Short mmCIF file of C-alpha atoms and ligand atoms in Angstrom, two decimals:
data_model
loop_
_atom_site.label_atom_id
_atom_site.label_comp_id
_atom_site.label_asym_id
_atom_site.label_seq_id
_atom_site.Cartn_x
_atom_site.Cartn_y
_atom_site.Cartn_z
CA MET A 1 0.00 0.00 0.00
CA ILE A 2 1.19 3.57 -0.71
CA GLY A 3 0.98 5.91 2.29
CA ILE A 4 0.40 9.63 1.83
CA PHE A 5 1.12 11.67 4.93
CA ASP A 6 0.49 15.31 5.81
CA SER A 7 -0.01 17.35 8.96
CA GLY A 8 -3.61 17.87 7.82
CA TYR A 9 -5.61 18.48 4.65
CA GLY A 10 -2.75 19.69 2.42
CA GLY A 11 -1.59 16.24 1.33
CA LEU A 12 -4.98 15.72 -0.29
CA THR A 13 -3.81 18.05 -3.07
CA ILE A 14 -0.98 15.58 -3.73
CA LEU A 15 -3.10 12.45 -3.26
CA GLY A 16 -5.70 13.69 -5.78
CA GLN A 17 -3.07 14.13 -8.50
CA ILE A 18 -1.31 10.84 -7.66
CA ARG A 19 -4.56 8.89 -7.93
CA LYS A 20 -5.28 10.54 -11.30
CA ILE A 21 -2.18 9.06 -12.88
CA LEU A 22 -1.73 5.97 -10.67
CA PRO A 23 -5.32 4.90 -9.93
CA GLU A 24 -4.55 1.18 -9.73
CA TYR A 25 -2.75 1.17 -6.36
CA ASP A 26 -4.17 0.96 -2.82
CA TYR A 27 -3.61 4.11 -0.74
CA LEU A 28 -3.68 5.09 2.92
CA TYR A 29 -3.97 8.81 3.67
CA LEU A 30 -3.09 10.08 7.13
CA GLY A 31 -3.72 13.66 8.21
CA ASP A 32 -2.38 14.53 11.65
CA ASN A 33 -4.99 17.29 11.96
CA ALA A 34 -4.99 17.13 15.76
CA ARG A 35 -1.38 18.33 15.81
CA ALA A 36 -1.46 20.64 12.75
CA PRO A 37 0.04 23.03 11.92
CA TYR A 38 3.55 21.62 11.89
CA GLY A 39 5.02 24.62 10.10
CA THR A 40 5.40 26.81 13.18
CA ARG A 41 6.99 24.05 15.33
CA SER A 42 10.57 23.13 16.19
CA PHE A 43 12.77 20.68 14.31
CA ASP A 44 12.55 18.12 17.13
CA CYS A 45 8.81 18.30 17.32
CA ILE A 46 8.29 17.98 13.55
CA TYR A 47 10.74 15.08 13.37
CA HIS A 48 9.06 13.14 16.22
CA TYR A 49 5.51 13.77 14.97
CA THR A 50 6.51 12.67 11.45
CA LEU A 51 8.35 9.58 12.68
CA ASP A 52 5.31 8.58 14.78
CA ALA A 53 3.10 8.86 11.72
CA VAL A 54 5.50 6.98 9.46
CA ARG A 55 5.82 4.10 11.96
CA TYR A 56 2.05 3.99 12.32
CA MET A 57 1.56 3.83 8.55
CA PHE A 58 4.12 1.02 8.21
CA SER A 59 2.25 -0.85 10.96
CA GLN A 60 -0.92 -0.51 8.82
CA GLY A 61 0.72 -2.17 5.81
CA CYS A 62 2.27 0.72 3.87
CA THR A 63 5.56 -0.13 2.18
CA LEU A 64 6.15 3.20 0.45
CA ILE A 65 5.27 6.50 2.13
CA ILE A 66 5.21 9.94 0.54
CA LEU A 67 5.64 12.81 2.98
CA ALA A 68 3.11 14.99 1.14
CA CYS A 69 4.16 17.83 3.40
CA ASN A 70 7.04 20.20 2.68
CA THR A 71 7.57 20.92 6.35
CA ALA A 72 8.02 17.23 7.19
CA SER A 73 10.10 16.73 4.03
CA ALA A 74 12.35 19.66 5.01
CA LYS A 75 12.71 18.86 8.70
CA ALA A 76 12.31 15.10 9.11
CA LEU A 77 12.91 13.23 5.84
CA ARG A 78 16.69 13.11 5.87
CA THR A 79 16.94 11.92 9.50
CA ILE A 80 14.26 9.31 8.92
CA GLN A 81 15.99 8.06 5.76
CA GLN A 82 19.46 7.99 7.28
CA HIS A 83 18.77 7.05 10.88
CA ASP A 84 15.39 5.33 11.27
CA LEU A 85 14.78 3.50 7.97
CA PRO A 86 17.86 1.25 8.24
CA VAL A 87 16.62 0.04 11.65
CA ILE A 88 13.01 -0.35 10.47
CA ASN A 89 14.18 -2.21 7.34
CA SER A 90 16.40 -4.61 9.27
CA GLN A 91 13.41 -5.49 11.53
CA LYS A 92 11.03 -5.83 8.57
CA SER A 93 13.32 -8.02 6.50
CA LYS A 94 13.60 -10.47 9.43
CA VAL A 95 9.82 -10.81 9.66
CA LYS A 96 8.51 -10.50 6.09
CA ASN A 97 11.55 -10.11 3.86
CA GLN A 98 10.07 -6.74 2.94
CA LYS A 99 11.73 -3.40 2.20
CA VAL A 100 10.08 -0.07 2.95
CA ASN A 101 10.90 3.52 1.96
CA VAL A 102 9.90 7.13 2.62
CA LEU A 103 10.04 9.86 -0.06
CA GLY A 104 9.58 13.64 0.12
CA VAL A 105 8.18 16.37 -2.11
CA ILE A 106 10.93 18.99 -2.22
CA ARG A 107 13.48 17.44 -4.58
CA PRO A 108 11.03 16.59 -7.39
CA THR A 109 9.54 20.09 -7.19
CA VAL A 110 12.90 21.84 -7.33
CA GLU A 111 13.83 20.00 -10.53
CA ILE A 112 11.15 21.71 -12.62
CA VAL A 113 11.60 25.31 -11.38
CA PRO A 114 14.54 26.36 -13.63
CA SER A 115 12.57 25.49 -16.78
CA VAL A 116 9.61 27.68 -15.77
CA THR A 117 11.14 31.06 -14.91
CA ARG A 118 12.11 33.57 -17.61
CA THR A 119 13.56 36.31 -15.42
CA GLY A 120 15.53 33.83 -13.29
CA HIS A 121 13.87 35.33 -10.18
CA VAL A 122 11.85 32.82 -8.21
CA GLY A 123 9.81 33.12 -5.02
CA ILE A 124 9.14 30.33 -2.54
CA LEU A 125 5.95 30.60 -0.46
CA ALA A 126 6.16 28.16 2.46
CA THR A 127 5.71 27.60 6.18
CA PRO A 128 8.18 29.21 8.62
CA ALA A 129 9.76 25.78 9.27
CA THR A 130 10.33 25.06 5.57
CA VAL A 131 11.76 28.56 5.06
CA SER A 132 14.13 28.28 8.04
CA SER A 133 15.36 24.86 6.85
CA GLU A 134 16.62 26.60 3.65
CA SER A 135 15.87 23.30 1.84
CA TYR A 136 14.55 24.97 -1.30
CA VAL A 137 17.40 27.47 -1.49
CA LEU A 138 20.05 24.76 -1.02
CA GLU A 139 18.45 22.30 -3.45
CA LEU A 140 17.92 24.98 -6.11
CA ASP A 141 21.48 26.15 -5.72
CA LYS A 142 22.71 22.62 -6.53
CA ILE A 143 20.94 22.50 -9.89
CA ALA A 144 20.58 26.17 -10.95
CA SER A 145 22.98 28.38 -9.04
CA THR A 146 22.27 31.45 -11.21
CA LEU A 147 18.66 31.76 -9.99
CA THR A 148 17.74 34.50 -7.52
CA VAL A 149 15.57 32.84 -4.87
CA THR A 150 13.48 34.77 -2.35
CA GLN A 151 11.60 32.97 0.41
CA GLN A 152 8.41 34.16 2.14
CA PRO A 153 7.12 32.52 5.31
CA CYS A 154 3.30 32.47 5.37
CA PRO A 155 2.49 31.40 8.95
CA MET A 156 -1.24 32.22 8.80
CA TRP A 157 -2.20 30.32 5.64
CA VAL A 158 -2.20 26.74 7.01
CA PRO A 159 -4.15 27.63 10.20
CA LEU A 160 -6.76 29.44 8.06
CA ILE A 161 -7.13 26.43 5.74
CA GLU A 162 -7.25 23.92 8.63
CA ALA A 163 -9.95 26.04 10.26
CA GLY A 164 -12.00 26.16 7.02
CA GLU A 165 -11.56 29.98 6.92
CA HIS A 166 -9.63 30.18 3.66
CA ASN A 167 -12.40 31.96 1.74
CA SER A 168 -12.93 34.61 4.43
CA GLU A 169 -12.01 38.31 4.45
CA GLY A 170 -9.34 37.46 7.02
CA ALA A 171 -7.74 35.03 4.59
CA LYS A 172 -7.78 37.68 1.83
CA TYR A 173 -5.95 40.05 4.13
CA PHE A 174 -3.16 37.53 4.85
CA ILE A 175 -2.89 36.44 1.21
CA ARG A 176 -2.36 40.06 0.15
CA LYS A 177 0.08 40.73 3.02
CA TYR A 178 2.52 37.91 2.22
CA LEU A 179 2.36 38.49 -1.54
CA GLN A 180 3.05 42.21 -1.11
CA GLU A 181 6.00 41.41 1.14
CA ILE A 182 7.70 39.01 -1.27
CA ILE A 183 7.12 41.17 -4.35
CA ALA A 184 8.51 44.21 -2.54
CA ARG A 185 11.67 42.23 -1.76
CA ASP A 186 12.14 41.13 -5.39
CA PRO A 187 9.96 42.85 -8.01
CA MET A 188 11.61 40.71 -10.74
CA ILE A 189 9.94 37.50 -9.52
CA ASP A 190 7.96 35.85 -12.33
CA THR A 191 7.44 32.43 -10.71
CA LEU A 192 6.02 31.66 -7.29
CA LEU A 193 6.35 28.13 -6.02
CA LEU A 194 3.64 27.00 -3.62
CA GLY A 195 6.05 25.22 -1.26
CA CYS A 196 3.35 23.90 1.05
CA THR A 197 0.82 21.28 0.03
CA HIS A 198 -2.00 23.24 1.68
CA TYR A 199 -1.54 26.25 -0.60
CA PRO A 200 -3.16 24.87 -3.80
CA LEU A 201 -6.42 25.13 -1.84
CA ILE A 202 -6.02 28.93 -2.01
CA GLN A 203 -4.27 29.07 -5.40
CA PRO A 204 -7.20 30.84 -7.16
CA ALA A 205 -7.21 33.48 -4.41
CA ILE A 206 -3.42 33.87 -4.70
CA ASP A 207 -3.66 34.28 -8.49
CA ALA A 208 -6.50 36.80 -8.12
CA GLU A 209 -4.54 38.83 -5.59
CA LEU A 210 -1.42 38.84 -7.79
CA ALA A 211 -3.57 40.26 -10.61
CA ASN A 212 -4.98 42.90 -8.20
CA LEU A 213 -1.47 43.86 -7.20
CA GLY A 214 -0.57 44.29 -10.88
CA HIS A 215 2.03 41.54 -10.64
CA PRO A 216 0.72 38.49 -12.47
CA CYS A 217 3.17 35.62 -12.23
CA ARG A 218 3.18 31.90 -12.63
CA THR A 219 2.17 30.01 -9.47
CA ILE A 220 3.32 26.40 -9.35
CA ALA A 221 1.49 23.75 -7.32
CA GLN A 222 3.24 20.48 -6.56
CA GLY A 223 0.55 17.82 -7.02
CA GLU A 224 1.16 16.88 -10.63
CA ILE A 225 4.94 17.19 -10.29
CA VAL A 226 5.02 14.81 -7.31
CA ALA A 227 2.63 12.39 -9.03
CA ARG A 228 4.84 12.17 -12.14
CA SER A 229 7.93 11.78 -10.02
CA LEU A 230 6.31 8.89 -8.10
CA ALA A 231 5.30 7.17 -11.35
CA ASN A 232 8.87 7.49 -12.54
CA TYR A 233 10.22 6.18 -9.21
CA LEU A 234 7.97 3.10 -9.39
CA ARG A 235 9.18 2.38 -12.93
CA ARG A 236 12.78 2.53 -11.74
CA HIS A 237 12.22 0.55 -8.53
CA PRO A 238 10.42 -2.74 -9.18
CA GLU A 239 11.56 -3.93 -5.72
CA TYR A 240 8.97 -1.51 -4.25
CA GLU A 241 6.45 -1.56 -7.09
CA THR A 242 5.92 -5.31 -7.01
CA GLN A 243 5.09 -5.20 -3.27
CA LEU A 244 2.17 -2.80 -3.78
CA GLN A 245 -1.42 -4.04 -3.79
CA LYS A 246 -3.49 -2.95 -6.78
CA GLY A 247 -7.13 -2.71 -5.73
CA GLY A 248 -7.65 1.01 -6.47
CA SER A 249 -8.79 1.67 -2.87
CA CYS A 250 -8.12 4.59 -0.55
CA ARG A 251 -8.52 4.70 3.25
CA TYR A 252 -8.54 8.08 4.98
CA LEU A 253 -7.31 8.45 8.55
CA THR A 254 -7.24 11.53 10.75
CA THR A 255 -6.02 12.11 14.29
CA ASP A 256 -8.85 14.64 14.78
CA ASP A 257 -12.59 14.47 14.19
CA ALA A 258 -13.52 11.98 11.43
CA ASP A 259 -16.75 13.74 10.35
CA ARG A 260 -15.05 17.09 10.05
CA PHE A 261 -12.24 15.53 8.02
CA SER A 262 -14.74 13.70 5.79
CA SER A 263 -16.63 16.87 4.87
CA ALA A 264 -13.49 18.93 4.27
CA ALA A 265 -11.86 16.15 2.21
CA THR A 266 -15.06 15.61 0.20
CA LEU A 267 -15.00 19.32 -0.64
CA PHE A 268 -11.29 19.41 -1.51
CA LEU A 269 -11.26 16.19 -3.57
CA GLY A 270 -14.69 16.48 -5.18
CA ASN A 271 -15.67 12.91 -4.27
CA THR A 272 -17.26 11.47 -1.14
CA VAL A 273 -14.74 10.60 1.55
CA GLN A 274 -15.47 8.65 4.74
CA ALA A 275 -12.58 9.11 7.17
CA GLU A 276 -11.71 7.16 10.34
CA HIS A 277 -10.36 8.67 13.54
CA ILE A 278 -7.14 7.11 14.84
CA GLU A 279 -4.73 7.65 17.71
CA ILE A 280 -1.12 7.38 16.62
CA THR A 281 0.26 4.68 18.90
CA VAL A 282 3.02 2.38 17.77
CA ASN A 283 4.84 -0.32 19.66
CA GLN A 284 8.42 0.87 19.30
N1 LIG B 301 1.12 20.82 4.11
C1 LIG B 301 2.24 21.15 4.96
C2 LIG B 301 3.43 21.58 4.10
O1 LIG B 301 3.47 21.22 2.92
C3 LIG B 301 1.76 22.15 5.97
C4 LIG B 301 2.53 22.16 7.18
C5 LIG B 301 1.85 22.68 8.41
O2 LIG B 301 1.18 21.88 9.06
O3 LIG B 301 2.11 23.82 8.77
O4 LIG B 301 4.35 22.21 4.56
#
């Protein structure tokens, strides 16, 4: 089973695109809504919350997990891959002769940015934790060092989306505020990367506000990029692909209220979702 993890609703924007191009697999979505947002928390906290979730999803039968969350990808992925996965894999191979893996969303996104910008000036809109990790700046520097990259933390956007307030006047205020700030810092920006999986849920409002500000630019959401990158990964890694069940199903789990999650997810995905409430407890 493929696991898709996010702090809350944001990963649904990735799941939707993945299921469009890879509908045959079984999926497990976990939103840690009870502990969202992650993006204003410390490294330690984000790492432990993410590791809890990953362990839980492995215990439910996932063999490949996508951290459909930039904050978790920026703060927890490397430590999980280098420190925790070798231990988990040595335990798993003893029991089931199975190999598991965890992938993030930052690297595949970074790869497409240089081909999109014309001015060479790119903006990254992300959570404070993703911004402070400098992951986007460092990764972009490795593949396109001539780009000018400006980051903008947007601490209010995820809480507004998680609270279902993203179409309110308050949301409009904070959308305008962060866009004005980043454009003032680099008026040459022609490409804005939505470096948080929650942000596609307000992409039309972001685009409208950019037009109002007289600064239309290309906004890039990650869903399709991550979906294509996963398809490519599965083609290159039959050792994971052949372990995946192909029943076309999707289970939705949330650490908060299941009914609330179900209605929000139904709205975001455009199809009826029935979520289950879970407590993240794993026998270590
Ligand atoms: N969707 C997460 C991301 O991509 C949001 C993190 C949060 O909970 O603040 O960064």
